CSV table of C-alpha atoms and ligand atoms in Angstrom, one decimal:
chain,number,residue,atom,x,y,z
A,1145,UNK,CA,-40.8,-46.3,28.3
A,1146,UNK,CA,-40.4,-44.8,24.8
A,1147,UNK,CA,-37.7,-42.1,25.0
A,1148,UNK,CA,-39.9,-39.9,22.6
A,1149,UNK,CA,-43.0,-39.9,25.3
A,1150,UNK,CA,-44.1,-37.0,27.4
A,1151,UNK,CA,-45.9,-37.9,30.6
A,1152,UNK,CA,-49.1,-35.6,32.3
A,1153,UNK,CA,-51.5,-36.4,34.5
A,1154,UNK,CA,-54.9,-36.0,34.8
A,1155,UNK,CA,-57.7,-36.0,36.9
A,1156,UNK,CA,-61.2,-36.2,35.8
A,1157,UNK,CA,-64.7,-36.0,38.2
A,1158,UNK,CA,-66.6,-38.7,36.1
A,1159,UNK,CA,-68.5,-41.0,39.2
A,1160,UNK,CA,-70.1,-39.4,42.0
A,1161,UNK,CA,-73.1,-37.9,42.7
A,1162,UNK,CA,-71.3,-34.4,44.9
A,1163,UNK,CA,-70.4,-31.8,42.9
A,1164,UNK,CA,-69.3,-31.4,39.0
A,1165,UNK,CA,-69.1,-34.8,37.4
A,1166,UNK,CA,-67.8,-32.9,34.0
A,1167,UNK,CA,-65.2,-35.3,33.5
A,1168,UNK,CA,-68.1,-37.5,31.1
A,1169,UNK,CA,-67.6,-34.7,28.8
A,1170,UNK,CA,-64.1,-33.1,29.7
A,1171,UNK,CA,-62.5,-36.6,29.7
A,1172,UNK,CA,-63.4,-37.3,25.3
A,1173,UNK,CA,-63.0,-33.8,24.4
A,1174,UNK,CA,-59.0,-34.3,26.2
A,1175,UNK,CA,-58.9,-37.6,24.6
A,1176,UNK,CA,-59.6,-35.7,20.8
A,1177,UNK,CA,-56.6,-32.6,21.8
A,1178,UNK,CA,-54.1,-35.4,22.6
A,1179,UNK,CA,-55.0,-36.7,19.3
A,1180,UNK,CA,-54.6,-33.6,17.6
A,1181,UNK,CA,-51.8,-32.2,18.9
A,1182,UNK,CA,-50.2,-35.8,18.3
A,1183,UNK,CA,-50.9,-35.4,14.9
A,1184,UNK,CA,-49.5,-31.7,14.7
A,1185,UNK,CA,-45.8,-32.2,12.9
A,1186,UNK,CA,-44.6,-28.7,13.8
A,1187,UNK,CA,-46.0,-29.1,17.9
A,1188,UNK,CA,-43.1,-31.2,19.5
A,1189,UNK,CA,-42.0,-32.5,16.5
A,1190,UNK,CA,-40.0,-36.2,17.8
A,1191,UNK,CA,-42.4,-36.3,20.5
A,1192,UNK,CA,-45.8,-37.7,22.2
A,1193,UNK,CA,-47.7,-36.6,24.8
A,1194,UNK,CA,-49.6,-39.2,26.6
A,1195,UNK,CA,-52.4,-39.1,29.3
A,1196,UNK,CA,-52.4,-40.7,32.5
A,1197,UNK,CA,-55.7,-40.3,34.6
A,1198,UNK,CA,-57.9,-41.6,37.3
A,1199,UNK,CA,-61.3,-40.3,38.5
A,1200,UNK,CA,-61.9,-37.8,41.7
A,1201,UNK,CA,-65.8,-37.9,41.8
A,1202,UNK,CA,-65.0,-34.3,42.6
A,1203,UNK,CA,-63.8,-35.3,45.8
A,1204,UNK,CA,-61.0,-33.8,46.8
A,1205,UNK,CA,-59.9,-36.7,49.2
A,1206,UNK,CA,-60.1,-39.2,46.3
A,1207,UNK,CA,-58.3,-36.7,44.0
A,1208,UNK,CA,-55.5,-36.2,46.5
A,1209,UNK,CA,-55.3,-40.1,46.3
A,1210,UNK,CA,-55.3,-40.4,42.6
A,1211,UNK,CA,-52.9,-37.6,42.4
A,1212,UNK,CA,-50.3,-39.6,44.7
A,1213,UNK,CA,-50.3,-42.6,42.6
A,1214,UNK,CA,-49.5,-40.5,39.4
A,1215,UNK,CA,-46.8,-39.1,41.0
A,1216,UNK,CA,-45.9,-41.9,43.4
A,1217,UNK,CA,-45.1,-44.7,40.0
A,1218,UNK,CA,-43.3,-43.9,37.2
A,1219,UNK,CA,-43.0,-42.2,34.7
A,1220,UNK,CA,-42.3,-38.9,35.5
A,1221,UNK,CA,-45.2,-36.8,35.2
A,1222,UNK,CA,-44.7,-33.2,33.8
A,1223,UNK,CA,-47.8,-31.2,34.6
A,1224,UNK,CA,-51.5,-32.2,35.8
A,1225,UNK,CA,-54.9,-31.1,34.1
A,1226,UNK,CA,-57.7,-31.0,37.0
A,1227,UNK,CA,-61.2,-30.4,37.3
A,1228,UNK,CA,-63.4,-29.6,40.4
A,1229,UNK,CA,-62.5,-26.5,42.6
A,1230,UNK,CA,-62.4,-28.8,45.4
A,1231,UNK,CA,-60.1,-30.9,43.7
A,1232,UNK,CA,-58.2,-28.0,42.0
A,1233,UNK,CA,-57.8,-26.6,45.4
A,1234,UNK,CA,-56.5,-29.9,46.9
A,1235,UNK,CA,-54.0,-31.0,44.5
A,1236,UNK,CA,-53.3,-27.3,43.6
A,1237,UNK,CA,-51.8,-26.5,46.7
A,1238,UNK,CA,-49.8,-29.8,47.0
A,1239,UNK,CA,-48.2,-29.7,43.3
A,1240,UNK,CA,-45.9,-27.2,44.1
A,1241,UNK,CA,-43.9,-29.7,46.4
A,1242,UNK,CA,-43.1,-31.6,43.4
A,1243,UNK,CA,-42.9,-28.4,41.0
A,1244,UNK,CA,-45.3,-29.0,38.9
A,1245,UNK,CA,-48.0,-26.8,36.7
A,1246,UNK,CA,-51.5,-27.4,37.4
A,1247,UNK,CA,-54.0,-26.7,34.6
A,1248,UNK,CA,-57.5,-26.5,35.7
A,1249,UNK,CA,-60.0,-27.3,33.3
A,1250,UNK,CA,-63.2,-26.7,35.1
A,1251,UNK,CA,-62.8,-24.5,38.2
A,1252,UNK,CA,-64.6,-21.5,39.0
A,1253,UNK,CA,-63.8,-20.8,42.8
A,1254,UNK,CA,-62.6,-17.5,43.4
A,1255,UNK,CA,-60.5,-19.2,46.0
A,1256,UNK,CA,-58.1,-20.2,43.1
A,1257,UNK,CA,-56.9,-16.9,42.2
A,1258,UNK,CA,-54.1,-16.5,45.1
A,1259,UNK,CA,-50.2,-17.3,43.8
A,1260,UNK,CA,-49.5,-17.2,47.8
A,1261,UNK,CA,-52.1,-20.8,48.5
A,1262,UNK,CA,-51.6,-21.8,44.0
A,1263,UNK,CA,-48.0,-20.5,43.1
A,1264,UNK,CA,-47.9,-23.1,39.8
A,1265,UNK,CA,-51.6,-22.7,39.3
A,1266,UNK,CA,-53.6,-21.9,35.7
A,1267,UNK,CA,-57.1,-22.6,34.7
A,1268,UNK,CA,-58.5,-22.3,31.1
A,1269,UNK,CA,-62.0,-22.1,33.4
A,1270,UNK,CA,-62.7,-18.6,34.1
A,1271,UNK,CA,-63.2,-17.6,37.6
A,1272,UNK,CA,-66.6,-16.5,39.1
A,1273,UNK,CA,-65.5,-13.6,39.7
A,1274,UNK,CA,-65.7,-13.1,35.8
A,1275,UNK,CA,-69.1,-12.0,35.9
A,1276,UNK,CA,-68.7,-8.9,38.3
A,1277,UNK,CA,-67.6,-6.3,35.5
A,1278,UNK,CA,-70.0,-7.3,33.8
A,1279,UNK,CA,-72.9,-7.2,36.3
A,1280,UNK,CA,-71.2,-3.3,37.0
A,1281,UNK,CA,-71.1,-2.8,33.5
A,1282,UNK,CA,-75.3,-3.8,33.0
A,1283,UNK,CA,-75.9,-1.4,36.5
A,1284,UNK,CA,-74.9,1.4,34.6
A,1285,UNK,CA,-76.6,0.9,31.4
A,1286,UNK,CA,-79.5,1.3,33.0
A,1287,UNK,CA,-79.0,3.6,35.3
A,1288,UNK,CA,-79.3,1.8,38.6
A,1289,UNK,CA,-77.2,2.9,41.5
A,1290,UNK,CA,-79.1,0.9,44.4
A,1291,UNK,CA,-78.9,-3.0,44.5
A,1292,UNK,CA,-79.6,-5.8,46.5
A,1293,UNK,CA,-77.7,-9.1,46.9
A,1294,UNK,CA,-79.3,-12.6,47.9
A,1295,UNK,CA,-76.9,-15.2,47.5
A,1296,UNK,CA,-76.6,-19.4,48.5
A,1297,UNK,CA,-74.6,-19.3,51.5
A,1298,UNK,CA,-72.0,-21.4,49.2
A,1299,UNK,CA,-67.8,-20.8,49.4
A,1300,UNK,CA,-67.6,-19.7,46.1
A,1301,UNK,CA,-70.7,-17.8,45.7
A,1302,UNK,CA,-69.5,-15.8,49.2
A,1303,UNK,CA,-66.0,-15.1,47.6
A,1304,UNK,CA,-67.6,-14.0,44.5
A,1305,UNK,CA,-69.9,-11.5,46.3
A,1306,UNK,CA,-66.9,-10.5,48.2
A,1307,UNK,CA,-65.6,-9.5,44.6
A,1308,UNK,CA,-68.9,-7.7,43.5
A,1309,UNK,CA,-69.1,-5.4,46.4
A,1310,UNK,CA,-65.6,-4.0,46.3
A,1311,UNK,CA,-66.6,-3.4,42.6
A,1312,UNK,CA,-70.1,-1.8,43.8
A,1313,UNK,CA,-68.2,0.8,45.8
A,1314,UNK,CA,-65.3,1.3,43.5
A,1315,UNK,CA,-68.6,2.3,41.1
A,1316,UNK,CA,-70.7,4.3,43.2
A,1317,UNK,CA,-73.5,1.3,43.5
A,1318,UNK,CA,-75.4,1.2,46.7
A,1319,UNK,CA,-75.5,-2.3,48.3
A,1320,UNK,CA,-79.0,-1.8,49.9
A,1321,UNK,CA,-78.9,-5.1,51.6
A,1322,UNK,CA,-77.0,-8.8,51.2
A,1323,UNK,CA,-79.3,-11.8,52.2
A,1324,UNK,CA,-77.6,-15.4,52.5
A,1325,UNK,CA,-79.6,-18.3,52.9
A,1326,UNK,CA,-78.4,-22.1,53.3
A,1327,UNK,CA,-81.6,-24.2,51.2
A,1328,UNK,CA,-84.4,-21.7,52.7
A,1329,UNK,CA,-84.9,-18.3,50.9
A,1330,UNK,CA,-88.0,-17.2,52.3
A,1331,UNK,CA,-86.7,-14.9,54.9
A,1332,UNK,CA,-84.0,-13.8,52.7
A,1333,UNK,CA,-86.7,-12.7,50.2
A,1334,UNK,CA,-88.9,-11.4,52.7
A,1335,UNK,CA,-85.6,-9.1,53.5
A,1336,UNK,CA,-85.3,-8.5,50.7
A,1337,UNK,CA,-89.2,-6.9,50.3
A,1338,UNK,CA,-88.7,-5.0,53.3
A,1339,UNK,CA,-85.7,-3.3,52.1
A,1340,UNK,CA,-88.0,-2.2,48.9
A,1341,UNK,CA,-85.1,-3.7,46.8
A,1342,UNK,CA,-85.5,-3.8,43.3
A,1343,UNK,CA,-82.5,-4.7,41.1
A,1344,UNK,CA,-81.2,-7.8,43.0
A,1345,UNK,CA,-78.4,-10.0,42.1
A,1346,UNK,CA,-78.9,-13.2,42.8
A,1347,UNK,CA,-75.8,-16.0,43.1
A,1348,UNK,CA,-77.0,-20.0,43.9
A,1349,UNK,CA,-76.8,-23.3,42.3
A,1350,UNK,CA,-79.8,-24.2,40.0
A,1351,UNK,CA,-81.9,-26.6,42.6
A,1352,UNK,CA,-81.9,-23.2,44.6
A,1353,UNK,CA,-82.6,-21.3,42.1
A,1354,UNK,CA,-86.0,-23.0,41.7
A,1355,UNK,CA,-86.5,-22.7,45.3
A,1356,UNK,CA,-85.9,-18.6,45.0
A,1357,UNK,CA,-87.9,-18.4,41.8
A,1358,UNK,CA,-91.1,-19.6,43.6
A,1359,UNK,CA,-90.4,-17.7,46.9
A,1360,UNK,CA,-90.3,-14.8,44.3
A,1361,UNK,CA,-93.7,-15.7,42.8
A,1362,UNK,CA,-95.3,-16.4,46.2
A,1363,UNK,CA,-94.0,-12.6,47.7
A,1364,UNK,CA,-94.8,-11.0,44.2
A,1365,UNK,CA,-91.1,-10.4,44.1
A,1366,UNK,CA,-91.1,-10.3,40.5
A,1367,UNK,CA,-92.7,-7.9,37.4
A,1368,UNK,CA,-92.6,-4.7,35.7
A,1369,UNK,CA,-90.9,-3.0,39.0
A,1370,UNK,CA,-88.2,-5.5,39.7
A,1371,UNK,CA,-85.1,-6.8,37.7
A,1372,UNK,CA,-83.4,-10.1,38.7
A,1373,UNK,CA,-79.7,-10.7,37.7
A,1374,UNK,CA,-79.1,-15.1,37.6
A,1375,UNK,CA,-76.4,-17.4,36.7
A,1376,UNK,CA,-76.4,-18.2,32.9
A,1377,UNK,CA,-74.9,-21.6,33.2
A,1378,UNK,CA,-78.2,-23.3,34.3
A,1379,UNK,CA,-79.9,-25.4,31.5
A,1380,UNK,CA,-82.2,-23.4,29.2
A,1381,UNK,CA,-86.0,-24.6,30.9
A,1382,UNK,CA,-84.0,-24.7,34.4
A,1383,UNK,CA,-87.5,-22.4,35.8
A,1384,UNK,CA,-90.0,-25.4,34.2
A,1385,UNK,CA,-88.5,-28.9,35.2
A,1386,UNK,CA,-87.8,-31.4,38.2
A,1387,UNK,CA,-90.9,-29.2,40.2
A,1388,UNK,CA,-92.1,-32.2,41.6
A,1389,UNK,CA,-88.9,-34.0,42.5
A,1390,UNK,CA,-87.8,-30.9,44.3
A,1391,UNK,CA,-91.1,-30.5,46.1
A,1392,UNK,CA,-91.3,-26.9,44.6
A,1393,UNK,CA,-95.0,-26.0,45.7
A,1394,UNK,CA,-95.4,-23.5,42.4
A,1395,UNK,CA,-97.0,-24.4,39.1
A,1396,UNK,CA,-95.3,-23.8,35.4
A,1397,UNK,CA,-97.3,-21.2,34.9
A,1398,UNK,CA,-96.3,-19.4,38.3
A,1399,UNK,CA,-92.5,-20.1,37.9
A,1400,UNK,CA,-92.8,-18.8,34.0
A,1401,UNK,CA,-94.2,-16.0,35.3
A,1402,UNK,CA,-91.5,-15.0,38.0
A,1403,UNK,CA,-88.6,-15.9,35.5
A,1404,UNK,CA,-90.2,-13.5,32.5
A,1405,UNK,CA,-87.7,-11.0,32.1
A,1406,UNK,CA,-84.7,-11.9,34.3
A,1407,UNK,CA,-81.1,-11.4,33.1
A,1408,UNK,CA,-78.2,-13.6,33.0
A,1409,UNK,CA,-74.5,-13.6,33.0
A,1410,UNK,CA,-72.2,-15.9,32.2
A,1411,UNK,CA,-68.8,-16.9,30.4
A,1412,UNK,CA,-68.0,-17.8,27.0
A,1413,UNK,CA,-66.8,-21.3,27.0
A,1414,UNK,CA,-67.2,-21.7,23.3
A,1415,UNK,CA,-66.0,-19.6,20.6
A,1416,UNK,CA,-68.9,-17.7,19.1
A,1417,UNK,CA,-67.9,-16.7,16.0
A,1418,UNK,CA,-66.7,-18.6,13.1
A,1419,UNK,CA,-63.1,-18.3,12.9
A,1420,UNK,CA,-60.7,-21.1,12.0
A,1421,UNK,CA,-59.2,-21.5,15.7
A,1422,UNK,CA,-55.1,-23.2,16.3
A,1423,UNK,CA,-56.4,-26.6,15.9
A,1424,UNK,CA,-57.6,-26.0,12.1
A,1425,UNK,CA,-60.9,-26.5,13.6
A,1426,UNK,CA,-63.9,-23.8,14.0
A,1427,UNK,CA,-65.9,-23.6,17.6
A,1428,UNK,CA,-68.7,-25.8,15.8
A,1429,UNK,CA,-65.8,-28.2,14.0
A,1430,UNK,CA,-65.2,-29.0,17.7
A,1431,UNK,CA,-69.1,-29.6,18.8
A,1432,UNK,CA,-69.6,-32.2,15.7
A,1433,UNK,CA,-66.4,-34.0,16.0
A,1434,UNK,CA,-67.2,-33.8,19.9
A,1435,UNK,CA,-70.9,-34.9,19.7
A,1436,UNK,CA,-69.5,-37.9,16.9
A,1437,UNK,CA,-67.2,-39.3,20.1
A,1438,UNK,CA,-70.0,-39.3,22.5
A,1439,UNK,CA,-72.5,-40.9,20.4
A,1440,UNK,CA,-69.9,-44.0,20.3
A,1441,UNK,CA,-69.4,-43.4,23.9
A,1442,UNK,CA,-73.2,-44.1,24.2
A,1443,UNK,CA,-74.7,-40.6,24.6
A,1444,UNK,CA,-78.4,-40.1,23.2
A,1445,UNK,CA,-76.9,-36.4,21.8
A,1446,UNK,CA,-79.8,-36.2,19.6
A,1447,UNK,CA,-82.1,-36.5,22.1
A,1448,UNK,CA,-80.4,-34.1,23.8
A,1449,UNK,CA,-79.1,-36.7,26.2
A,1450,UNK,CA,-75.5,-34.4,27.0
A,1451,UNK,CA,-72.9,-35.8,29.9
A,1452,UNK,CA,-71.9,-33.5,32.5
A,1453,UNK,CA,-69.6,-31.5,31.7
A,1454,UNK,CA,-70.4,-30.9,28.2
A,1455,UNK,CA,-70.6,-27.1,28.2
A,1456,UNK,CA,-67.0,-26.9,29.8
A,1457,UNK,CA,-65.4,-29.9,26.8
A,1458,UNK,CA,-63.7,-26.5,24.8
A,1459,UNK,CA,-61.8,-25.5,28.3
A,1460,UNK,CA,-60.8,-29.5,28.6
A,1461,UNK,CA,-59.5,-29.4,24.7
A,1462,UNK,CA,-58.2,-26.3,25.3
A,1463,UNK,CA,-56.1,-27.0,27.8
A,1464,UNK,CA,-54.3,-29.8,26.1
A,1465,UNK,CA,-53.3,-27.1,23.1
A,1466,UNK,CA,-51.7,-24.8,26.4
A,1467,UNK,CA,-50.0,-27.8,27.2
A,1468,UNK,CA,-48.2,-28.8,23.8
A,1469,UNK,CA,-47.4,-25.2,23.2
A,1470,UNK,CA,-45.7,-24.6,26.4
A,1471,UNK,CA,-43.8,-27.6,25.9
A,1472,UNK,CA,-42.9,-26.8,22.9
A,1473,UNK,CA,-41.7,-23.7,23.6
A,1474,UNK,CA,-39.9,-25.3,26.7
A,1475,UNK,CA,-38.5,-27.8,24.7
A,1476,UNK,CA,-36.8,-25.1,22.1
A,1477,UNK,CA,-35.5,-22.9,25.4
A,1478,UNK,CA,-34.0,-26.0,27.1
A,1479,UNK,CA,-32.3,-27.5,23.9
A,1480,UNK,CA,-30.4,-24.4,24.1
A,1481,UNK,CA,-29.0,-25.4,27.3
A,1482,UNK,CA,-28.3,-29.2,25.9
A,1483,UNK,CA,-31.2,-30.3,28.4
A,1484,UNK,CA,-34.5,-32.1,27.3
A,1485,UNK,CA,-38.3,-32.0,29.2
A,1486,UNK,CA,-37.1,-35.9,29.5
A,1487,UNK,CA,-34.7,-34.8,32.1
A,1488,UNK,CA,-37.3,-33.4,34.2
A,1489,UNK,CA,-37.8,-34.9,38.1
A,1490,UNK,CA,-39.8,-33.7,40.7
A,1491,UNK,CA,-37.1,-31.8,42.2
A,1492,UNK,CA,-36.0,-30.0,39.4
A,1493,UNK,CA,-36.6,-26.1,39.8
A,1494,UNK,CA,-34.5,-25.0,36.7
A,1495,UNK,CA,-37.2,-27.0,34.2
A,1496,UNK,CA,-40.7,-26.2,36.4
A,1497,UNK,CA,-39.9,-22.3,35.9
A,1498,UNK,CA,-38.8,-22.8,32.3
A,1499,UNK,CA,-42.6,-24.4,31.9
A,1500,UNK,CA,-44.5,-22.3,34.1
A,1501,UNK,CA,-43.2,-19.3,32.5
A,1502,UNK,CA,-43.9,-20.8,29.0
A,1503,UNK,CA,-47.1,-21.6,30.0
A,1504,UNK,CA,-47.6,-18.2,31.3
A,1505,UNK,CA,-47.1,-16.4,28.2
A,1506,UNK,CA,-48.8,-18.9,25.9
A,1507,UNK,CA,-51.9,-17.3,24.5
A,1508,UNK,CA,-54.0,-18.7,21.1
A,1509,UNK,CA,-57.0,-18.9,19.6
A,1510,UNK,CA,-58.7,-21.7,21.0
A,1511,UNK,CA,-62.5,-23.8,21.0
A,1512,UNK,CA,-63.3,-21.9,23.5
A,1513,UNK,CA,-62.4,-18.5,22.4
A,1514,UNK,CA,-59.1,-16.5,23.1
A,1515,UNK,CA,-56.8,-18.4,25.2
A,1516,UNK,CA,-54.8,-16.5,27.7
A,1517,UNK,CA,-53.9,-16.1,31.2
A,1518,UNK,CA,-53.9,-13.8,34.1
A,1519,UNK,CA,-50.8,-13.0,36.7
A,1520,UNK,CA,-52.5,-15.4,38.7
A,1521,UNK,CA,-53.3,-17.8,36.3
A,1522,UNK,CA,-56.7,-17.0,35.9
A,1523,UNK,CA,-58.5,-17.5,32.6
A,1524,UNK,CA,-59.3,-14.3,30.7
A,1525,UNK,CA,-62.5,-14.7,29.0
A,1526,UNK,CA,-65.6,-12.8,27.1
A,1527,UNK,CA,-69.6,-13.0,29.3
A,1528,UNK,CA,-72.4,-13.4,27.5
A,1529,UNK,CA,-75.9,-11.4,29.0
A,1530,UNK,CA,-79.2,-13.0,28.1
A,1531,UNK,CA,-82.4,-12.2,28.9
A,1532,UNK,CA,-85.6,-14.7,29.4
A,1533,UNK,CA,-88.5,-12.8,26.7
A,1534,UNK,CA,-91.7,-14.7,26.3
A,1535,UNK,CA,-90.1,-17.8,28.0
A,1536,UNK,CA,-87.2,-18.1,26.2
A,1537,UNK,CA,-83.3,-16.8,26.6
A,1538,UNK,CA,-82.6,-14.4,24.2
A,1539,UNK,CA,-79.3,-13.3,23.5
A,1540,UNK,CA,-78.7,-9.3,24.3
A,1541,UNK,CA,-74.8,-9.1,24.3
A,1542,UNK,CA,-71.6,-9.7,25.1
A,1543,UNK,CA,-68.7,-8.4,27.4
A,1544,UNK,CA,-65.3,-7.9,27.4
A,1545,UNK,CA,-63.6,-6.3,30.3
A,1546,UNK,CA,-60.2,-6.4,29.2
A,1547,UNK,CA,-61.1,-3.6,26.8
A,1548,UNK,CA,-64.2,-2.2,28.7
A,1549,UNK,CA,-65.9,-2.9,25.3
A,1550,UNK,CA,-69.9,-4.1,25.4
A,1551,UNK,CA,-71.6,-5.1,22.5
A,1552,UNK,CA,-75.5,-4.8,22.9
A,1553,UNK,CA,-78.0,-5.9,20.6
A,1554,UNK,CA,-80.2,-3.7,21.8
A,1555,UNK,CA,-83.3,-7.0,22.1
A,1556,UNK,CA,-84.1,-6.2,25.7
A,1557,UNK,CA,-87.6,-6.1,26.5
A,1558,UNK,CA,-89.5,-4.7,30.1
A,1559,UNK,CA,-92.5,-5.9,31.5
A,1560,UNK,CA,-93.8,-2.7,32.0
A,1561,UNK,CA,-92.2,-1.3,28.5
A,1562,UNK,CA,-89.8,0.7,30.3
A,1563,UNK,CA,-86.6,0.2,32.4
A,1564,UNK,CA,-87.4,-0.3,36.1
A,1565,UNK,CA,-86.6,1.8,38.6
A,1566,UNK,CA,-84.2,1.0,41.2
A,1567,UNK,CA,-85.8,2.7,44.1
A,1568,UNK,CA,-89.3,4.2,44.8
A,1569,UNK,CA,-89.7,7.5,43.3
A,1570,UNK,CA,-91.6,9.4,45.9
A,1571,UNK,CA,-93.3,12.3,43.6
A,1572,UNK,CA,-94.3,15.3,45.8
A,1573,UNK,CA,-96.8,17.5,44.3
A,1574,UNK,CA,-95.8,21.1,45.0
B,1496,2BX,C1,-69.8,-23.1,35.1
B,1496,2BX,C2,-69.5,-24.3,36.0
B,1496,2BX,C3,-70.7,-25.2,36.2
B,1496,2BX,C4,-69.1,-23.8,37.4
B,1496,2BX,O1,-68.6,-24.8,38.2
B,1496,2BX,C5,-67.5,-25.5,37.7
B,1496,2BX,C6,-67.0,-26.6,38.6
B,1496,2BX,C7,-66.4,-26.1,39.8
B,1496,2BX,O2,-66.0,-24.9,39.9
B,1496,2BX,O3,-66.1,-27.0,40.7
B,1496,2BX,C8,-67.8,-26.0,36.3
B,1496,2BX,N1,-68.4,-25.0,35.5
């Protein structure tokens, strides 16, 4: 092979019904970084970087499979870009064996933040767990000192509860109760009545969430007395659509009804404002240059026809910048030494550490906002709170918990015109 081309692997979940098939949008918005960074003359100038990939499904067996081959033929690979947490979680733990950096593109598990199970582990995805501050940060706003928890009895939503009620008690936050349910909420949210809770927090994947959302409506869970925290990732009318497919036994009206007024956290995956990010491009450069590519891919984007994954493309693109620049800073460090990234082999400690601790320290402005890394590789990244008023999410502010700084645009609205209580106020006439 060409003496001026450096190898990586990647694995994309683009077939497959399980899972996160965010690959279909992941895949192109790689496909455009490569090009870029390619194209940079001062980003490992004399050099190439070129992709070598298969596809997962999000399967972690197929992923382990598609991983061996990358590493089992030539040429040398010198990192791996994954998506999935199952995947991630697979091929993760197994890189370290042949010392190599794995950059995760689209993983939230919690699981993922532990150097002892991930030691060469980093993921431009934040973690789950990125929502807790922030869900801390809202409880005190308001006052409330008294929550409840009902959550999908899912890995990654139990770790991320795990996460949320250490932070509860390190704040003084009551957990009046935690209900788990596997596809049935109604005794959870029966539970949940008896309890008389009334700022709840609730962690599931969207087909769930409808299921919740009518068991809500159906145990007058829902109004001026109660605040409901969700997920922000669902799509926008997630409350009004597939009803029938999912045999959810509540009308538009009814689930419209039940959602009015919830709040929702999530985090950023694409830069909000309008600055001029490493690439020479801005956030919405990106989304037009991105949409362009998957239009000749065949994707309907202007009838809002999106592939999977398309929310999560400025992590993908991302990644690939974290890539070039800790190369590139590799390269510089090792041609100190006389050696070269070419010499790398699966075996060779001295060059893995030289590139995990460049990739550790590489931070930028990316796509998808600030790029930089935790200790254990975790992405550090802003949240974004909505809340749905008259049907519609509304934006009401954003977090950052590196700097305990929240900026509110003081547009929330309550049913009742005031902030709910978090308890029963028991007034005893003297
Ligand atoms: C926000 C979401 C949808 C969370 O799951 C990620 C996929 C995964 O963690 O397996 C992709 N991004």
């Amino acid at each position: 092979d060409a003496d001026n081309v450096l190898h990586i692997g990647g694995i994309f979940p683009i077939a497959g019904e399980g899972g996160w098939q965010g690959g279909q949008a992941c895949m192109p918005a790689v496909n455009l970084a490569l090009d870029d960074v390619n194209h940079e003359k001062n980003l490992l100038p004399g050099f190439i970087l070129k992709l070598h990939s298969n596809d997962s499904e999000c399967e972690p067996g197929l992923g382990a499979s598609v991983m061996y081959n990358l590493l089992y033929y030539k040429p040398h690979k010198l990192m791996l870009l994954a998506g999935c947490s199952t995947v991630c979680t697979t091929v993760a733990e197994a890189a370290k064996m042949w010392n190599l950096v794995v950059l995760c593109y689209g993983a939230s598990s919690p699981a993922l933040s532990d150097r002892n199970r991930f030691p060469t582990l980093f993921r431009t995805h934040p973690s789950a767990t990125v929502h807790n501050p922030t869900r801390i940060k809202l409880l005190q706003k308001f006052g409330w000192s008294r929550v409840a928890i009902l959550q999908q009895a899912e890995e990654v939503f139990i770790s991320t509860v795990e996460d949320l009620e250490a932070r509860c008690k390190e704040a003084g936050i009551e957990i009046v109760t935690r209900q788990s349910f596997l596809s049935d909420p109604s005794d959870a949210v029966r539970n949940l009545r008896r309890q008389d809770a009334r700022i709840i927090v609730g962690l599931f994947y969207v087909v769930a969430a409808r299921r919740v959302l009518c068991e809500l409506y159906q145990q007058k869970l829902y109004g001026k007395s109660y605040v409901w925290f969700f997920i922000g990732w669902y799509e926008d009318n997630w409350f009004e659509v597939n009803l029938d497919k999912e045999a959810i036994t509540c009308t538009k009206e009814q689930m419209r009804l039940a959602a009015e007024g919830h709040l929702t956290t999530e985090a950023l995956m694409w830069n909000q404002n309008n600055d001029t990010t490493i690439s020479g491009m801005t956030s919405e450069d990106f989304r037009q240059r991105l949409n362009k590519m998957l239009k000749e891919d065949g994707y309907d984007i202007d009838n809002n026809r999106y592939p999977e994954g398309y929310q999560e493309a400025p992590l993908a693109y991302d990644a690939v910048w974290s890539v070039a620049l800790a190369f590139n800073k590799t390269m510089e460090k090792l041609s100190k030494q006389g050696k070269s990234l070419k010499n790398f082999t699966y075996t060779d400690k001295e060059i893995a550490d030289e590139i995990y601790s460049a990739i550790n320290s590489t931070q930028f402005l990316g796509v998808s906002g600030f790029v930089a890394f935790s200790s254990q590789g975790d992405r550090i990244a802003l949240t974004q709170i909505e809340q749905v008023i008259d049907g519609k999410y509304v934006k009401l502010g954003y977090y950052d918990t590196q700097s305990d700084n929240l900026t509110w645009r003081n547009m929330e609205r309550w049913i009742g015109g005031k902030v709910p209580q978090d308890r029963t106020i028991i007034r005893t006439v003297l």
